Amino acid sequence: MENRLYDRDIVSIKDLSKSDLELIFDTTDRLKGMKERVELCKGRILCYLFFEPSTRTRLSFESAMLSLGGSSIGFATSKVSSMEKGESLVDTIRVVDNYADVIVIRHRLDGAARLAADVASRPVINAGSGSEEHPTQAIIDVYTIKKEKGRVDGLSVGIVGDLKYSRTVYSLIYALSLYDIDIHLISPQLLRVRKESLYGIDVDMHEYDSIDDVISILDVIYVTRIQRERFPDRQEYEKVKQSYVVDSRVLKHAKEDAIVLHPLPRVDEIADDVDSDRRAMYFKQASYGKDVRAALLALILNEKLDVL
Ligand code: NCD
């Protein structure tokens, strides 16, 4: 199988084709449980530069790298790096480029990952850039849909919540536009999707104020957290906080075989009473994160995956 991901940056999901996604999904399934995977990144180093908080993304990248026989170095808060002393992002990248085989970056600014990729000679993976994109989360999201629904084409996907500032939403819409699906966008008016960020994206999209208007036709219910930290105006946040919640009452009208996804962290937009519903798939989705990221690292760092 030709490996088109070898030595590539993953800055935007738009850089990937449908067959690139299928290659990652296929590799995820083949590597899972394979003991030879520990040979795939032996002696290789992943450097993570996280300028924003993270639990799943950073730890699943680290865990994935360990499972491939590699190691990780890095920092999970900018406070401990020399950027605190005034060093630029460009200089930081130039230096860590010599210490690692792959760089994973999360930054509060749109464009930071692209800048890092331009400067670094090593492959750079965007682990979240401002409210712009979070491509590896979208790869996990589509993988989860495929695993749990058996297909992606032909589904109706509802995306609920903070569609304005959630970077996972944009990467997910871009990824889903490669498939034959309907997207239903559900949010308060103030949190509607940024139309300019969807320019040129060819997919059927419909907007709603309330999930009750559309829940009965959804195969996938993808819920997002209000991105409090990205609001330029605190009062705008006060107007929308706790404006939507998916709970067992809402789910009563959902399809029996719908699935509920969330990139996590969840705050209060999915009630705890949903956790015991068999349609709740968000913790499984998080567990797929490690497997998908391992496949991605294996593909980026090996021209040929001889063990497969
Ligand atoms: C998301 C993010 O960082 O954008 N988290 C994640 O990586 N799963 C979602 C969020 O913070 O709401």
Coordinates of C-alpha atoms and ligand atoms in Angstrom, one line a residue:
M1 CA 0.0 0.0 0.0
E2 CA 1.4 3.4 -1.0
N3 CA 2.0 5.6 2.1
R4 CA 1.0 9.1 1.1
L5 CA 1.3 10.3 4.7
Y6 CA 5.0 9.7 5.1
D7 CA 6.8 12.8 6.3
R8 CA 3.7 15.0 5.9
D9 CA 2.5 17.9 8.1
I10 CA -1.0 17.6 9.4
V11 CA -2.0 21.2 9.8
S12 CA -5.5 21.2 8.2
I13 CA -7.8 18.3 7.6
K14 CA -8.3 20.0 4.2
D15 CA -4.8 18.8 3.3
L16 CA -6.1 15.2 3.4
S17 CA -8.0 13.3 0.8
K18 CA -10.7 10.7 1.4
S19 CA -8.2 8.0 0.6
D20 CA -5.7 9.5 3.1
L21 CA -8.4 9.2 5.8
E22 CA -9.3 5.6 4.7
L23 CA -5.6 4.8 4.9
I24 CA -5.4 6.1 8.5
F25 CA -8.6 4.1 9.4
D26 CA -7.3 0.9 7.8
T27 CA -3.9 1.3 9.6
T28 CA -5.7 1.9 12.9
D29 CA -7.5 -1.4 12.6
R30 CA -4.5 -3.3 11.5
L31 CA -2.1 -2.0 14.2
K32 CA -4.5 -2.5 17.0
G33 CA -3.4 -5.3 19.2
M34 CA -0.4 -6.1 16.9
K35 CA 2.7 -6.7 19.1
E36 CA 5.2 -5.7 16.3
R37 CA 3.9 -2.2 16.4
V38 CA 6.4 -1.5 19.2
E39 CA 9.1 -1.6 16.4
L40 CA 7.6 1.1 14.3
C41 CA 8.9 4.2 16.2
K42 CA 11.8 2.7 18.1
G43 CA 14.4 5.4 18.9
R44 CA 12.1 8.1 17.5
I45 CA 11.1 11.2 19.5
L46 CA 7.9 13.2 19.5
C47 CA 8.1 16.7 20.8
Y48 CA 4.9 18.3 22.1
L49 CA 4.5 22.0 22.5
F50 CA 1.2 22.7 24.2
F51 CA 0.4 26.4 24.9
E52 CA -3.2 25.6 25.9
P53 CA -4.7 23.1 28.3
S54 CA -5.2 19.5 27.2
T55 CA -5.9 16.1 28.7
R56 CA -6.8 13.6 25.9
T57 CA -4.9 15.1 23.0
R58 CA -1.5 15.3 24.6
L59 CA -1.8 12.1 26.7
S60 CA -3.1 10.0 23.8
F61 CA -0.3 11.2 21.6
E62 CA 2.2 10.3 24.3
S63 CA 0.6 7.0 24.9
A64 CA 0.4 6.3 21.2
M65 CA 4.1 7.1 20.8
L66 CA 5.1 4.8 23.6
S67 CA 3.0 2.0 22.1
L68 CA 5.1 2.3 19.0
G69 CA 8.4 2.0 20.9
G70 CA 9.1 5.8 20.7
S71 CA 9.4 8.5 23.4
S72 CA 8.0 12.0 24.0
I73 CA 9.5 15.2 25.3
G74 CA 7.8 18.6 25.6
F75 CA 5.9 21.0 27.7
A76 CA 2.2 21.3 28.5
T77 CA 2.2 25.0 29.5
S78 CA 4.0 27.9 28.0
K79 CA 4.9 29.1 31.4
V80 CA 7.9 26.7 31.6
S81 CA 9.3 27.4 28.1
S82 CA 11.7 30.2 27.1
M83 CA 8.7 31.9 25.4
E84 CA 8.0 33.2 28.9
K85 CA 11.3 35.0 28.6
G86 CA 10.3 36.5 25.2
E87 CA 11.5 33.9 22.8
S88 CA 9.5 33.8 19.6
L89 CA 7.5 30.8 18.4
V90 CA 9.7 30.7 15.3
D91 CA 12.9 30.4 17.3
T92 CA 11.3 27.8 19.6
I93 CA 10.4 25.7 16.6
R94 CA 13.8 26.1 15.0
V95 CA 15.4 24.7 18.1
V96 CA 13.1 21.8 18.9
D97 CA 13.3 20.8 15.2
N98 CA 16.7 19.4 16.1
Y99 CA 15.5 17.5 19.1
A100 CA 12.6 15.5 17.7
D101 CA 11.4 13.5 14.7
V102 CA 7.9 14.9 14.8
I103 CA 6.4 18.0 16.5
V104 CA 2.9 18.2 17.9
I105 CA 1.7 21.8 18.6
R106 CA -1.4 23.3 20.3
H107 CA -1.7 27.1 20.4
R108 CA -4.4 29.6 21.1
L109 CA -3.8 31.5 17.8
D110 CA -5.2 30.5 14.4
G111 CA -2.2 30.0 12.0
A112 CA 0.3 29.0 14.7
A113 CA 0.5 25.4 13.5
R114 CA 0.9 26.5 9.9
L115 CA 3.7 28.8 10.9
A116 CA 5.4 26.0 12.8
A117 CA 5.1 23.7 9.8
D118 CA 6.6 26.3 7.6
V119 CA 9.6 26.7 9.9
A120 CA 10.2 23.1 10.9
S121 CA 11.9 20.6 8.7
R122 CA 10.3 17.8 10.7
P123 CA 6.6 16.9 10.2
V124 CA 4.3 19.1 12.3
I125 CA 0.9 17.9 13.6
N126 CA -1.7 20.5 14.6
A127 CA -3.2 19.6 17.9
G128 CA -5.5 22.6 17.9
S129 CA -5.0 26.1 16.5
G130 CA -7.2 28.8 18.0
S131 CA -10.8 28.4 16.8
E132 CA -9.6 27.4 13.4
E133 CA -8.9 23.6 13.3
H134 CA -8.2 20.4 15.2
P135 CA -7.6 17.9 12.4
T136 CA -6.6 14.9 14.4
Q137 CA -9.8 15.2 16.5
A138 CA -11.8 15.1 13.3
I139 CA -10.0 12.0 12.1
I140 CA -11.0 10.3 15.4
D141 CA -14.6 11.6 15.0
V142 CA -15.0 10.2 11.5
Y143 CA -13.3 6.9 12.5
T144 CA -15.7 6.6 15.5
I145 CA -18.7 7.2 13.2
K146 CA -17.5 4.6 10.8
K147 CA -16.8 2.0 13.5
E148 CA -20.1 2.6 15.4
K149 CA -22.4 3.1 12.4
G150 CA -20.6 0.9 10.0
R151 CA -20.5 3.6 7.3
V152 CA -20.2 7.4 6.9
D153 CA -22.0 7.9 3.6
G154 CA -25.8 8.4 3.8
L155 CA -25.9 9.5 7.4
S156 CA -27.5 12.6 8.9
V157 CA -25.1 14.3 11.3
G158 CA -26.2 16.9 13.8
I159 CA -23.6 19.2 15.3
V160 CA -24.8 21.0 18.5
G161 CA -23.5 23.8 20.5
D162 CA -20.7 26.4 20.1
L163 CA -20.3 26.3 16.4
K164 CA -18.7 29.7 16.3
Y165 CA -15.6 29.0 18.3
S166 CA -15.2 25.2 18.4
R167 CA -12.3 24.3 16.2
T168 CA -13.3 20.6 16.2
V169 CA -16.5 21.6 14.4
Y170 CA -14.6 23.1 11.4
S171 CA -12.3 20.2 11.0
L172 CA -15.2 17.8 11.3
I173 CA -17.3 19.7 8.7
Y174 CA -14.3 19.7 6.3
A175 CA -13.8 16.0 6.8
L176 CA -17.5 15.1 6.4
S177 CA -17.7 17.1 3.2
L178 CA -15.6 14.3 1.6
Y179 CA -18.5 12.0 2.2
D180 CA -22.1 11.9 1.0
I181 CA -23.9 13.2 4.1
D182 CA -26.3 15.8 5.4
I183 CA -25.1 18.2 8.2
H184 CA -27.6 19.8 10.7
L185 CA -26.1 22.7 12.6
I186 CA -27.9 23.4 15.9
S187 CA -27.0 26.4 18.1
P188 CA -28.2 29.6 19.6
Q189 CA -28.1 32.5 17.1
L190 CA -25.0 33.9 18.8
L191 CA -23.1 30.7 18.3
R192 CA -23.9 30.0 14.7
V193 CA -21.1 28.7 12.5
R194 CA -18.7 31.2 10.9
K195 CA -19.9 31.2 7.2
E196 CA -16.6 32.6 6.0
S197 CA -14.8 29.6 7.3
L198 CA -17.0 27.3 5.2
Y199 CA -16.4 29.1 1.9
G200 CA -15.9 26.6 -0.8
I201 CA -17.1 23.6 1.3
D202 CA -19.5 21.6 -0.7
V203 CA -21.9 19.8 1.6
D204 CA -25.7 19.9 2.4
M205 CA -26.1 22.0 5.6
H206 CA -29.2 23.1 7.5
E207 CA -29.4 25.4 10.6
Y208 CA -31.7 25.2 13.6
D209 CA -32.1 27.0 17.0
S210 CA -33.3 23.9 18.9
I211 CA -32.2 20.3 18.8
D212 CA -35.9 19.3 19.3
D213 CA -36.6 20.4 15.7
V214 CA -34.3 17.8 14.2
I215 CA -33.3 15.2 16.7
S216 CA -35.6 12.5 15.3
I217 CA -33.8 12.3 12.0
L218 CA -30.2 12.3 13.3
D219 CA -27.9 9.3 13.1
V220 CA -25.0 11.1 14.8
I221 CA -25.4 13.8 17.5
Y222 CA -22.1 15.6 18.0
V223 CA -22.2 17.9 21.0
T224 CA -19.6 20.6 21.8
R225 CA -18.7 22.7 24.8
I226 CA -19.1 26.4 24.9
Q227 CA -15.6 27.7 24.3
R228 CA -15.6 30.2 27.2
E229 CA -12.0 31.1 26.8
R230 CA -12.4 32.2 23.2
F231 CA -15.2 34.8 23.8
P232 CA -13.8 38.3 23.2
D233 CA -16.6 39.7 25.3
R234 CA -17.5 38.1 28.7
Q235 CA -21.1 39.5 28.4
E236 CA -21.6 37.5 25.2
Y237 CA -20.6 34.4 27.0
E238 CA -23.1 35.2 29.9
K239 CA -25.9 35.4 27.3
V240 CA -25.3 31.9 25.9
K241 CA -24.0 29.9 28.9
Q242 CA -26.1 26.9 29.7
S243 CA -28.3 27.7 26.7
Y244 CA -28.5 24.0 25.5
V245 CA -28.2 20.7 27.1
V246 CA -28.6 17.1 25.8
D247 CA -30.2 15.0 28.5
S248 CA -32.4 11.9 28.6
R249 CA -35.5 13.9 27.9
V250 CA -34.0 15.2 24.6
L251 CA -32.8 11.7 23.7
K252 CA -36.2 10.2 24.1
H253 CA -37.0 11.6 20.6
A254 CA -33.7 10.4 19.1
K255 CA -33.3 7.3 16.9
E256 CA -32.7 4.0 18.7
D257 CA -29.5 3.5 16.9
A258 CA -28.2 7.1 16.9
I259 CA -24.8 7.8 18.5
V260 CA -23.9 10.7 20.8
L261 CA -20.4 12.0 20.3
H262 CA -18.4 14.8 22.0
P263 CA -14.7 15.7 21.6
L264 CA -14.6 16.3 25.4
P265 CA -14.1 17.9 27.9
R266 CA -17.9 18.0 28.7
V267 CA -18.9 20.7 31.1
D268 CA -22.7 20.8 31.4
E269 CA -23.9 20.4 27.8
I270 CA -24.5 16.6 28.1
A271 CA -26.3 15.7 31.3
D272 CA -24.8 12.8 33.4
D273 CA -28.0 10.8 32.9
V274 CA -26.9 10.3 29.3
D275 CA -23.8 8.4 30.3
S276 CA -25.6 5.2 30.9
D277 CA -27.6 5.4 27.6
R278 CA -26.1 2.9 25.1
R279 CA -26.1 5.6 22.5
A280 CA -23.5 7.6 24.5
M281 CA -20.3 7.0 22.6
Y282 CA -18.1 9.9 23.8
F283 CA -15.8 7.9 26.1
K284 CA -15.3 5.2 23.5
Q285 CA -14.5 8.0 21.0
A286 CA -11.8 9.2 23.4
S287 CA -10.4 5.7 23.7
Y288 CA -10.2 5.5 19.9
G289 CA -8.0 8.6 20.0
K290 CA -5.0 6.7 21.1
D291 CA -5.3 4.1 18.3
V292 CA -5.9 6.6 15.6
R293 CA -3.0 8.8 16.7
A294 CA -0.7 5.8 16.8
A295 CA -1.7 4.9 13.2
L296 CA -1.1 8.5 12.2
L297 CA 2.4 8.6 13.8
A298 CA 3.3 5.3 12.3
L299 CA 2.4 6.5 8.9
I300 CA 4.1 9.8 9.2
L301 CA 7.3 8.3 10.5
N302 CA 7.6 5.2 8.3
E303 CA 7.7 5.2 4.6
K304 CA 6.9 1.6 4.5
L305 CA 4.9 -0.2 7.2
D306 CA 6.6 -3.6 6.8
V307 CA 4.7 -5.2 9.8
L308 CA 1.4 -4.8 8.0
Ligands
NCD1 C1 -11.2 20.1 22.1 C2 -10.3 21.2 21.8 O1 -9.2 21.4 22.4 O2 -10.6 21.9 20.8 N1 -10.7 19.2 23.0 C3 -10.1 18.0 22.5 O3 -9.0 18.1 22.1 N2 -10.8 16.9 22.6 C4 -12.6 20.5 22.5 C5 -12.8 21.5 23.6 O4 -11.9 22.0 24.2 O5 -14.0 21.8 23.8

